Amino acid sequence: MKNEKYLISLIEYLSEFVTEKRLAKFNEIIDSRTRHITIGLEDIFQPHNASAVLRSCDCLGIQDVHIIENNNKYDVNPDVALGSSKWVTLCKYNNAENNTLDCINKLKSQGYKIFATSSHINDYDIDQVDLQDKIALFFGTELHGISRDISENADAFVKIPMYGFTESFNISVSAAICLYSLTTRLRKSNIAWQLSEKEKLEIKLQWLKNTIKDANALEAKFKKKFSV
């Protein structure tokens, strides 16, 4: 992990290659980003659904999205994501014997409580979820929902109250509703939900790299010039 002095110097250097307006936007948005809430997507086989979730995460300030690829590889649909994949951090799980458990165990080790969405197992309405602990909200496949691995390892289950005949929302709609409910309450709370200063630097650096053409070459030049 790069130290903060290096990150600050590199950010200052790369900032010379973007407009002041873009840089001001970065500084504005980074203060609204959170890792207190995150999303887990398991084996989504319709890429437009997952891409729509990325878009909602970006719009609502969720920084990390965890993508589990057991059977289905996910590729961003640019027509749906509308560039949001450049601004959120995608964490993919596709190399373990059980990618679902790999993702769950990693998030639990980081202090997250695992909340599985289900229209059949109803522990909490989404607006009843306690926000004090960090929340990882898991969504399963479009057809079958959450897997047994998620069901057996979840700390709790959540649902969206429904008042019609149809059994469930589309996954992207469900994610948007859940995230809006959680983030609205979170931002009105006294919980320390913001990123650390180190996290802000790391993310701003990645945003700059995603924006600037030949950013890696520029970083190599920076390292050589400053003997990093």
Short mmCIF file of C-alpha atoms in Angstrom, two decimals:
data_model
loop_
_atom_site.label_atom_id
_atom_site.label_comp_id
_atom_site.label_asym_id
_atom_site.label_seq_id
_atom_site.Cartn_x
_atom_site.Cartn_y
_atom_site.Cartn_z
CA MET A 1 0.00 0.00 0.00
CA LYS A 2 1.46 3.33 -1.01
CA ASN A 3 2.12 5.81 1.79
CA GLU A 4 0.08 8.99 2.05
CA LYS A 5 2.96 11.32 1.15
CA TYR A 6 3.45 9.49 -2.14
CA LEU A 7 -0.29 9.44 -2.86
CA ILE A 8 -0.62 13.17 -2.24
CA SER A 9 2.36 13.97 -4.47
CA LEU A 10 1.15 11.72 -7.29
CA ILE A 11 -2.38 13.12 -7.08
CA GLU A 12 -1.01 16.65 -7.31
CA TYR A 13 1.03 15.66 -10.35
CA LEU A 14 -1.80 13.89 -12.18
CA SER A 15 -4.22 16.69 -11.31
CA GLU A 16 -2.32 18.86 -13.79
CA PHE A 17 -3.79 16.71 -16.59
CA VAL A 18 -7.47 17.23 -15.78
CA THR A 19 -9.61 20.35 -15.79
CA GLU A 20 -10.20 22.33 -12.62
CA LYS A 21 -13.91 21.58 -13.00
CA ARG A 22 -13.31 17.82 -13.05
CA LEU A 23 -10.96 18.03 -10.07
CA ALA A 24 -13.49 20.08 -8.11
CA LYS A 25 -16.11 17.42 -8.89
CA PHE A 26 -13.80 14.70 -7.55
CA ASN A 27 -13.27 16.65 -4.33
CA GLU A 28 -17.00 17.22 -3.93
CA ILE A 29 -18.07 13.63 -4.55
CA ILE A 30 -15.36 11.91 -2.48
CA ASP A 31 -16.80 13.44 0.70
CA SER A 32 -20.12 11.69 0.01
CA ARG A 33 -18.64 8.25 -0.65
CA THR A 34 -19.06 5.43 1.86
CA ARG A 35 -17.87 1.91 2.53
CA HIS A 36 -20.18 1.53 5.52
CA ILE A 37 -22.63 -0.11 3.10
CA THR A 38 -21.60 -2.37 0.26
CA ILE A 39 -23.25 -4.68 -2.26
CA GLY A 40 -22.64 -8.33 -3.17
CA LEU A 41 -23.90 -9.65 -6.52
CA GLU A 42 -23.84 -13.43 -6.98
CA ASP A 43 -23.78 -14.93 -10.47
CA ILE A 44 -25.86 -12.26 -12.19
CA PHE A 45 -26.33 -13.63 -15.71
CA GLN A 46 -27.99 -10.58 -17.26
CA PRO A 47 -25.22 -7.97 -17.46
CA HIS A 48 -27.62 -5.06 -17.87
CA ASN A 49 -29.03 -5.80 -14.40
CA ALA A 50 -25.63 -5.74 -12.71
CA SER A 51 -24.66 -2.65 -14.70
CA ALA A 52 -27.81 -0.90 -13.51
CA VAL A 53 -26.82 -1.76 -9.93
CA LEU A 54 -23.40 -0.14 -10.51
CA ARG A 55 -25.16 2.99 -11.71
CA SER A 56 -27.33 3.11 -8.58
CA CYS A 57 -24.31 2.55 -6.35
CA ASP A 58 -22.47 5.46 -7.96
CA CYS A 59 -25.50 7.75 -7.73
CA LEU A 60 -26.06 6.90 -4.05
CA GLY A 61 -22.41 7.10 -2.99
CA ILE A 62 -21.64 3.39 -2.52
CA GLN A 63 -17.97 2.88 -3.37
CA ASP A 64 -17.53 -0.91 -3.45
CA VAL A 65 -19.42 -3.58 -5.38
CA HIS A 66 -18.49 -7.23 -4.87
CA ILE A 67 -19.10 -9.46 -7.91
CA ILE A 68 -19.18 -13.24 -7.41
CA GLU A 69 -18.52 -15.19 -10.62
CA ASN A 70 -19.20 -18.87 -9.93
CA ASN A 71 -20.86 -19.72 -13.24
CA ASN A 72 -21.40 -16.38 -14.95
CA LYS A 73 -18.67 -13.92 -15.87
CA TYR A 74 -19.74 -10.31 -15.58
CA ASP A 75 -18.82 -7.68 -18.16
CA VAL A 76 -19.99 -4.11 -17.76
CA ASN A 77 -22.74 -3.04 -20.15
CA PRO A 78 -21.62 0.52 -21.02
CA ASP A 79 -25.03 1.54 -22.35
CA VAL A 80 -26.59 0.82 -18.95
CA ALA A 81 -23.72 1.61 -16.57
CA LEU A 82 -23.17 5.02 -18.23
CA GLY A 83 -19.58 5.23 -17.04
CA SER A 84 -20.33 4.34 -13.41
CA SER A 85 -17.81 1.47 -13.48
CA LYS A 86 -15.05 4.11 -13.59
CA TRP A 87 -16.14 5.55 -10.27
CA VAL A 88 -17.06 2.53 -8.15
CA THR A 89 -14.57 -0.11 -7.03
CA LEU A 90 -15.33 -3.55 -8.49
CA CYS A 91 -14.09 -6.49 -6.42
CA LYS A 92 -14.40 -9.74 -8.38
CA TYR A 93 -14.33 -13.24 -6.90
CA ASN A 94 -13.61 -15.96 -9.46
CA ASN A 95 -10.52 -17.90 -8.38
CA ALA A 96 -11.59 -19.77 -5.24
CA GLU A 97 -13.15 -23.22 -4.94
CA ASN A 98 -16.22 -21.47 -3.58
CA ASN A 99 -16.28 -17.83 -4.65
CA THR A 100 -19.41 -17.05 -2.66
CA LEU A 101 -17.86 -18.13 0.63
CA ASP A 102 -14.62 -16.39 -0.32
CA CYS A 103 -16.51 -13.11 -0.68
CA ILE A 104 -18.59 -13.58 2.47
CA ASN A 105 -15.56 -14.50 4.59
CA LYS A 106 -13.59 -11.52 3.32
CA LEU A 107 -16.39 -9.10 4.13
CA LYS A 108 -16.99 -10.62 7.56
CA SER A 109 -13.27 -10.26 8.31
CA GLN A 110 -13.65 -6.55 7.50
CA GLY A 111 -16.43 -6.18 10.03
CA TYR A 112 -19.46 -6.41 7.74
CA LYS A 113 -22.72 -8.06 8.69
CA ILE A 114 -24.14 -10.08 5.81
CA PHE A 115 -27.72 -9.23 4.88
CA ALA A 116 -29.35 -11.45 2.27
CA THR A 117 -32.29 -10.20 0.27
CA SER A 118 -35.16 -12.65 -0.02
CA SER A 119 -38.86 -12.47 -0.69
CA HIS A 120 -39.45 -15.66 1.32
CA ILE A 121 -37.30 -15.39 4.45
CA ASN A 122 -38.39 -12.19 6.12
CA ASP A 123 -36.46 -11.09 9.20
CA TYR A 124 -36.43 -7.32 8.62
CA ASP A 125 -38.04 -4.75 6.39
CA ILE A 126 -35.24 -2.82 4.71
CA ASP A 127 -36.05 0.32 6.71
CA GLN A 128 -35.67 -1.64 9.98
CA VAL A 129 -32.05 -2.66 9.45
CA ASP A 130 -29.72 -1.45 12.22
CA LEU A 131 -27.09 0.80 10.66
CA GLN A 132 -24.56 0.73 13.50
CA ASP A 133 -22.65 -2.20 11.98
CA LYS A 134 -21.23 -2.15 8.47
CA ILE A 135 -23.70 -3.72 6.04
CA ALA A 136 -23.05 -6.01 3.08
CA LEU A 137 -26.28 -6.47 1.14
CA PHE A 138 -26.32 -9.60 -1.05
CA PHE A 139 -28.44 -10.24 -4.13
CA GLY A 140 -28.71 -13.59 -5.89
CA THR A 141 -29.48 -14.66 -9.43
CA GLU A 142 -32.45 -13.25 -11.31
CA LEU A 143 -34.16 -16.65 -11.54
CA HIS A 144 -33.30 -18.46 -8.30
CA GLY A 145 -32.40 -15.68 -5.88
CA ILE A 146 -29.75 -16.16 -3.20
CA SER A 147 -27.78 -19.42 -3.06
CA ARG A 148 -27.66 -21.83 -0.13
CA ASP A 149 -24.17 -20.56 0.69
CA ILE A 150 -25.50 -17.05 1.20
CA SER A 151 -28.60 -18.27 3.04
CA GLU A 152 -26.59 -20.40 5.47
CA ASN A 153 -23.97 -17.72 6.16
CA ALA A 154 -26.13 -14.60 6.31
CA ASP A 155 -26.46 -12.76 9.61
CA ALA A 156 -29.99 -11.66 8.70
CA PHE A 157 -32.50 -11.47 5.86
CA VAL A 158 -34.22 -8.38 4.52
CA LYS A 159 -37.19 -7.67 2.32
CA ILE A 160 -38.84 -4.73 0.64
CA PRO A 161 -42.49 -4.35 1.70
CA MET A 162 -44.75 -5.03 -1.27
CA TYR A 163 -48.43 -4.37 -1.82
CA GLY A 164 -49.20 -5.93 -5.20
CA PHE A 165 -49.67 -9.35 -6.77
CA THR A 166 -46.17 -9.69 -8.22
CA GLU A 167 -43.78 -11.57 -5.95
CA SER A 168 -40.59 -9.56 -6.41
CA PHE A 169 -38.90 -6.57 -7.99
CA ASN A 170 -36.29 -6.75 -10.71
CA ILE A 171 -32.85 -7.08 -9.05
CA SER A 172 -31.68 -3.65 -10.18
CA VAL A 173 -34.86 -2.05 -8.85
CA SER A 174 -34.52 -3.94 -5.57
CA ALA A 175 -30.93 -2.78 -5.16
CA ALA A 176 -31.85 0.84 -5.86
CA ILE A 177 -34.74 0.83 -3.37
CA CYS A 178 -32.66 -0.86 -0.66
CA LEU A 179 -29.68 1.42 -1.15
CA TYR A 180 -31.81 4.55 -1.17
CA SER A 181 -33.48 3.51 2.09
CA LEU A 182 -30.19 2.64 3.79
CA THR A 183 -28.13 5.60 2.59
CA THR A 184 -30.86 8.15 3.34
CA ARG A 185 -31.05 6.96 6.94
CA LEU A 186 -27.27 6.65 7.20
CA ARG A 187 -26.59 10.22 6.09
CA LYS A 188 -29.08 11.53 8.67
CA SER A 189 -27.45 9.52 11.47
CA ASN A 190 -24.51 10.27 13.76
CA ILE A 191 -22.62 7.21 12.46
CA ALA A 192 -19.13 7.84 11.08
CA TRP A 193 -19.91 6.56 7.59
CA GLN A 194 -17.39 8.59 5.58
CA LEU A 195 -14.17 7.27 4.09
CA SER A 196 -10.87 7.66 5.90
CA GLU A 197 -8.43 10.22 4.53
CA LYS A 198 -6.22 7.41 3.20
CA GLU A 199 -9.17 5.82 1.42
CA LYS A 200 -10.11 9.16 -0.12
CA LEU A 201 -6.59 9.57 -1.51
CA GLU A 202 -6.52 6.05 -2.96
CA ILE A 203 -9.91 6.45 -4.63
CA LYS A 204 -9.16 9.91 -5.99
CA LEU A 205 -5.95 8.51 -7.49
CA GLN A 206 -7.92 5.73 -9.18
CA TRP A 207 -10.46 8.23 -10.51
CA LEU A 208 -7.63 10.29 -11.99
CA LYS A 209 -6.11 7.21 -13.61
CA ASN A 210 -9.49 6.24 -15.05
CA THR A 211 -9.85 9.73 -16.49
CA ILE A 212 -6.40 10.48 -17.90
CA LYS A 213 -5.13 8.91 -21.09
CA ASP A 214 -1.82 7.06 -20.58
CA ALA A 215 -2.06 7.56 -16.80
CA ASN A 216 0.21 4.58 -16.11
CA ALA A 217 2.92 6.06 -18.31
CA LEU A 218 2.60 9.35 -16.49
CA GLU A 219 2.91 7.60 -13.14
CA ALA A 220 6.04 5.79 -14.36
CA LYS A 221 7.47 9.15 -15.38
CA PHE A 222 6.59 10.56 -11.97
CA LYS A 223 8.35 7.68 -10.20
CA LYS A 224 11.48 8.12 -12.30
CA LYS A 225 11.57 11.87 -11.80
CA PHE A 226 11.13 11.68 -8.06
CA SER A 227 13.11 8.43 -7.60
CA VAL A 228 10.19 6.68 -5.98
#
